[in-house]
């Protein structure tokens, strides 16, 4: 198989995974009822509704609309994200759910991030809600292993600036580990969140190094 074919197949798998994760989150939120929208997420200062408003931005802000928002934020994407999340979190739940199910969202890729960047953005933010509430969802094994390879393997770039020195991350539901030092054990998806700089609720992690990545 040549590299071009392999890359195309990988992008197809990523696109399918993105659609499945966003639709799964929509289904979980719809089943959970109104209370879930005001539950805190693992994104500091954001509830479920802010996270969903953030990830669904590509549905509502395309081309000129996005550039206008970026200009208003002085070119600061973090400021833009916080402004839009705060404003659009007031949208009706029905619209936010429809946006999660939108094909426009499923085909979006972050500038320069490609299929892998889109997959990480999707899965990690979905888990910000799922692991915080919590909601019952296990990311398929091959998909979460791909995420771990991108954000947590020792050879992966430190995309989130997370200090993982002096610890061994070890999944207790898959054959995967990374790093050297004090053990930090938990589900593969919990460890992916650790690598992305999230602090997990009490009881999700075990081992000598777990307290370092657990909410006070």
Short mmCIF file of C-alpha atoms in Angstrom, two decimals:
data_model
loop_
_atom_site.label_atom_id
_atom_site.label_comp_id
_atom_site.label_asym_id
_atom_site.label_seq_id
_atom_site.Cartn_x
_atom_site.Cartn_y
_atom_site.Cartn_z
CA UNK A 1 0.00 0.00 0.00
CA UNK A 2 1.47 3.36 -0.95
CA UNK A 3 1.61 6.29 1.47
CA UNK A 4 -1.10 8.28 -0.31
CA UNK A 5 -3.56 5.39 -0.08
CA UNK A 6 -2.70 4.80 3.58
CA UNK A 7 -3.21 8.48 4.40
CA UNK A 8 -6.57 8.57 2.61
CA UNK A 9 -7.77 5.48 4.48
CA UNK A 10 -6.62 6.97 7.79
CA UNK A 11 -8.47 10.22 7.07
CA UNK A 12 -11.61 8.25 6.20
CA UNK A 13 -11.38 6.39 9.54
CA UNK A 14 -10.84 9.69 11.39
CA UNK A 15 -13.83 11.31 9.67
CA UNK A 16 -16.03 8.34 10.57
CA UNK A 17 -14.80 8.46 14.16
CA UNK A 18 -15.48 12.19 14.44
CA UNK A 19 -19.05 11.76 13.22
CA UNK A 20 -19.65 8.85 15.60
CA UNK A 21 -18.28 10.68 18.64
CA UNK A 22 -20.26 13.88 18.05
CA UNK A 23 -23.48 11.97 17.36
CA UNK A 24 -22.91 9.80 20.45
CA UNK A 25 -22.49 12.92 22.58
CA UNK A 26 -25.69 14.40 21.14
CA UNK A 27 -27.58 11.20 21.92
CA UNK A 28 -26.24 11.10 25.49
CA UNK A 29 -27.11 14.74 26.16
CA UNK A 30 -30.58 14.34 24.70
CA UNK A 31 -31.23 11.29 26.88
CA UNK A 32 -29.85 12.97 30.02
CA UNK A 33 -32.34 15.83 29.94
CA UNK A 34 -32.08 19.55 30.75
CA UNK A 35 -29.99 19.28 33.93
CA UNK A 36 -26.91 18.09 32.07
CA UNK A 37 -26.40 21.38 30.23
CA UNK A 38 -25.40 23.26 33.39
CA UNK A 39 -23.10 20.56 34.77
CA UNK A 40 -19.43 21.64 34.99
CA UNK A 41 -17.09 20.15 32.40
CA UNK A 42 -13.38 19.42 32.66
CA UNK A 43 -12.67 22.65 30.76
CA UNK A 44 -12.00 25.22 33.45
CA UNK A 45 -14.93 27.61 33.80
CA UNK A 46 -17.07 25.92 31.13
CA UNK A 47 -20.24 23.95 31.65
CA UNK A 48 -21.52 21.35 29.23
CA UNK A 49 -23.28 24.06 27.23
CA UNK A 50 -20.09 26.11 26.73
CA UNK A 51 -18.16 23.05 25.57
CA UNK A 52 -20.86 22.14 23.05
CA UNK A 53 -21.14 25.75 21.88
CA UNK A 54 -17.36 25.75 21.35
CA UNK A 55 -17.02 22.50 19.41
CA UNK A 56 -19.96 23.34 17.16
CA UNK A 57 -18.57 26.73 16.14
CA UNK A 58 -17.68 25.49 12.62
CA UNK A 59 -21.38 24.97 11.88
CA UNK A 60 -22.28 28.59 12.67
CA UNK A 61 -19.09 30.48 11.79
CA UNK A 62 -17.75 29.76 8.34
CA UNK A 63 -15.42 31.91 6.27
CA UNK A 64 -16.17 35.64 6.71
CA UNK A 65 -18.18 35.12 9.90
CA UNK A 66 -15.25 33.41 11.61
CA UNK A 67 -12.76 36.02 10.40
CA UNK A 68 -15.02 38.79 11.71
CA UNK A 69 -15.08 37.14 15.13
CA UNK A 70 -11.29 36.72 15.07
CA UNK A 71 -10.80 40.37 14.15
CA UNK A 72 -13.13 41.43 16.97
CA UNK A 73 -11.00 39.35 19.35
CA UNK A 74 -7.83 41.09 18.22
CA UNK A 75 -6.53 37.94 16.57
CA UNK A 76 -6.56 36.08 19.90
CA UNK A 77 -8.16 32.66 19.32
CA UNK A 78 -8.48 31.93 23.05
CA UNK A 79 -10.39 35.18 23.53
CA UNK A 80 -12.55 34.36 20.52
CA UNK A 81 -13.30 30.89 21.88
CA UNK A 82 -14.31 32.20 25.29
CA UNK A 83 -16.47 34.96 23.82
CA UNK A 84 -18.31 32.66 21.43
CA UNK A 85 -18.71 29.90 24.02
CA UNK A 86 -20.22 32.33 26.51
CA UNK A 87 -22.57 33.87 23.95
CA UNK A 88 -23.63 30.73 22.08
CA UNK A 89 -24.11 28.70 25.25
CA UNK A 90 -27.45 30.51 25.49
CA UNK A 91 -28.65 28.92 22.24
CA UNK A 92 -31.52 26.43 22.60
CA UNK A 93 -30.41 22.91 23.43
CA UNK A 94 -32.22 21.69 20.32
CA UNK A 95 -29.99 23.83 18.10
CA UNK A 96 -26.79 22.75 19.83
CA UNK A 97 -27.82 19.10 19.48
CA UNK A 98 -28.59 19.60 15.79
CA UNK A 99 -25.18 21.24 15.33
CA UNK A 100 -23.47 18.23 16.97
CA UNK A 101 -25.19 16.04 14.37
CA UNK A 102 -24.36 18.33 11.45
CA UNK A 103 -22.29 16.96 8.57
CA UNK A 104 -20.64 20.38 8.35
CA UNK A 105 -19.16 19.79 11.80
CA UNK A 106 -18.13 16.21 11.03
CA UNK A 107 -16.11 17.27 7.97
CA UNK A 108 -14.40 20.29 9.62
CA UNK A 109 -10.65 20.28 10.20
CA UNK A 110 -8.68 22.86 12.21
CA UNK A 111 -6.30 25.00 10.11
CA UNK A 112 -3.04 23.08 9.83
CA UNK A 113 -4.37 20.27 12.02
CA UNK A 114 -5.74 17.91 9.39
CA UNK A 115 -7.69 14.77 10.19
CA UNK A 116 -5.68 14.00 13.33
CA UNK A 117 -6.19 17.49 14.74
CA UNK A 118 -9.92 17.24 14.11
CA UNK A 119 -10.09 13.83 15.79
CA UNK A 120 -8.21 15.03 18.89
CA UNK A 121 -10.36 18.16 19.15
CA UNK A 122 -13.54 16.11 18.85
CA UNK A 123 -12.73 13.23 21.19
CA UNK A 124 -11.06 15.29 23.91
CA UNK A 125 -13.85 17.86 24.12
CA UNK A 126 -16.51 15.16 24.07
CA UNK A 127 -14.70 13.50 26.96
CA UNK A 128 -14.54 16.85 28.77
CA UNK A 129 -18.30 16.45 29.14
CA UNK A 130 -18.60 12.67 29.35
CA UNK A 131 -16.02 12.19 32.10
CA UNK A 132 -17.15 15.22 34.10
CA UNK A 133 -20.91 14.65 34.30
CA UNK A 134 -20.34 11.59 34.02
CA UNK A 135 -22.10 9.99 31.05
CA UNK A 136 -21.82 6.36 29.99
CA UNK A 137 -19.58 6.25 26.92
CA UNK A 138 -16.43 4.31 26.14
CA UNK A 139 -14.50 5.49 23.11
CA UNK A 140 -13.72 2.50 20.83
CA UNK A 141 -10.33 0.98 21.55
CA UNK A 142 -8.58 1.74 18.26
CA UNK A 143 -9.85 5.32 18.33
CA UNK A 144 -8.64 6.10 21.84
CA UNK A 145 -5.32 4.39 21.09
CA UNK A 146 -4.93 6.75 18.15
CA UNK A 147 -5.63 9.70 20.43
CA UNK A 148 -3.08 8.46 22.97
CA UNK A 149 -0.47 8.09 20.23
CA UNK A 150 -1.03 11.73 19.29
CA UNK A 151 -1.12 13.32 22.75
CA UNK A 152 0.51 11.01 25.28
CA UNK A 153 3.17 8.79 23.71
CA UNK A 154 6.71 9.74 24.68
CA UNK A 155 7.49 10.40 21.01
CA UNK A 156 4.45 12.64 20.48
CA UNK A 157 4.73 16.45 20.48
CA UNK A 158 3.54 18.06 23.71
CA UNK A 159 0.51 19.74 22.13
CA UNK A 160 -0.97 20.93 25.43
CA UNK A 161 2.18 21.75 27.39
CA UNK A 162 1.34 19.15 30.04
CA UNK A 163 4.14 18.15 32.39
CA UNK A 164 4.21 14.35 32.30
CA UNK A 165 7.75 14.04 33.65
CA UNK A 166 8.37 11.48 36.37
CA UNK A 167 5.24 9.42 35.80
CA UNK A 168 4.17 6.29 33.96
CA UNK A 169 0.69 6.50 32.48
CA UNK A 170 -0.80 3.00 32.37
CA UNK A 171 -4.25 2.13 31.02
CA UNK A 172 -6.22 -0.41 33.02
CA UNK A 173 -8.63 -1.26 30.20
CA UNK A 174 -6.16 -1.55 27.30
CA UNK A 175 -2.58 -2.67 26.72
CA UNK A 176 -0.98 0.77 26.73
CA UNK A 177 1.51 2.69 28.82
CA UNK A 178 3.92 5.57 28.40
CA UNK A 179 6.60 7.32 30.43
CA UNK A 180 8.80 6.40 33.36
CA UNK A 181 8.23 7.08 37.03
CA UNK A 182 5.40 7.03 39.57
CA UNK A 183 2.43 5.05 38.24
CA UNK A 184 -0.76 6.80 37.17
CA UNK A 185 -3.42 4.24 36.27
CA UNK A 186 -6.89 4.67 34.87
CA UNK A 187 -9.00 4.15 31.79
CA UNK A 188 -7.39 4.96 28.45
CA UNK A 189 -9.75 7.88 27.92
CA UNK A 190 -9.02 9.29 31.38
CA UNK A 191 -5.29 9.16 30.60
CA UNK A 192 -5.85 10.92 27.29
CA UNK A 193 -7.45 13.75 29.25
CA UNK A 194 -4.52 13.82 31.66
CA UNK A 195 -2.15 14.25 28.72
CA UNK A 196 -4.29 17.16 27.54
CA UNK A 197 -3.89 18.98 30.84
CA UNK A 198 -7.20 18.12 32.47
CA UNK A 199 -7.60 17.43 36.17
CA UNK A 200 -9.82 14.39 36.71
CA UNK A 201 -12.54 13.92 39.35
CA UNK A 202 -11.59 11.96 42.44
CA UNK A 203 -11.57 8.20 41.96
CA UNK A 204 -10.80 8.12 38.24
CA UNK A 205 -7.04 7.62 38.67
CA UNK A 206 -4.96 5.39 40.89
CA UNK A 207 -1.30 5.04 41.75
CA UNK A 208 1.46 7.01 43.42
CA UNK A 209 1.32 9.84 40.88
CA UNK A 210 -2.46 10.10 40.58
CA UNK A 211 -2.99 13.02 42.96
CA UNK A 212 -0.97 15.28 40.65
CA UNK A 213 -3.71 14.95 37.99
CA UNK A 214 -6.77 14.83 40.27
CA UNK A 215 -9.00 17.75 41.20
CA UNK A 216 -8.53 18.96 44.80
#
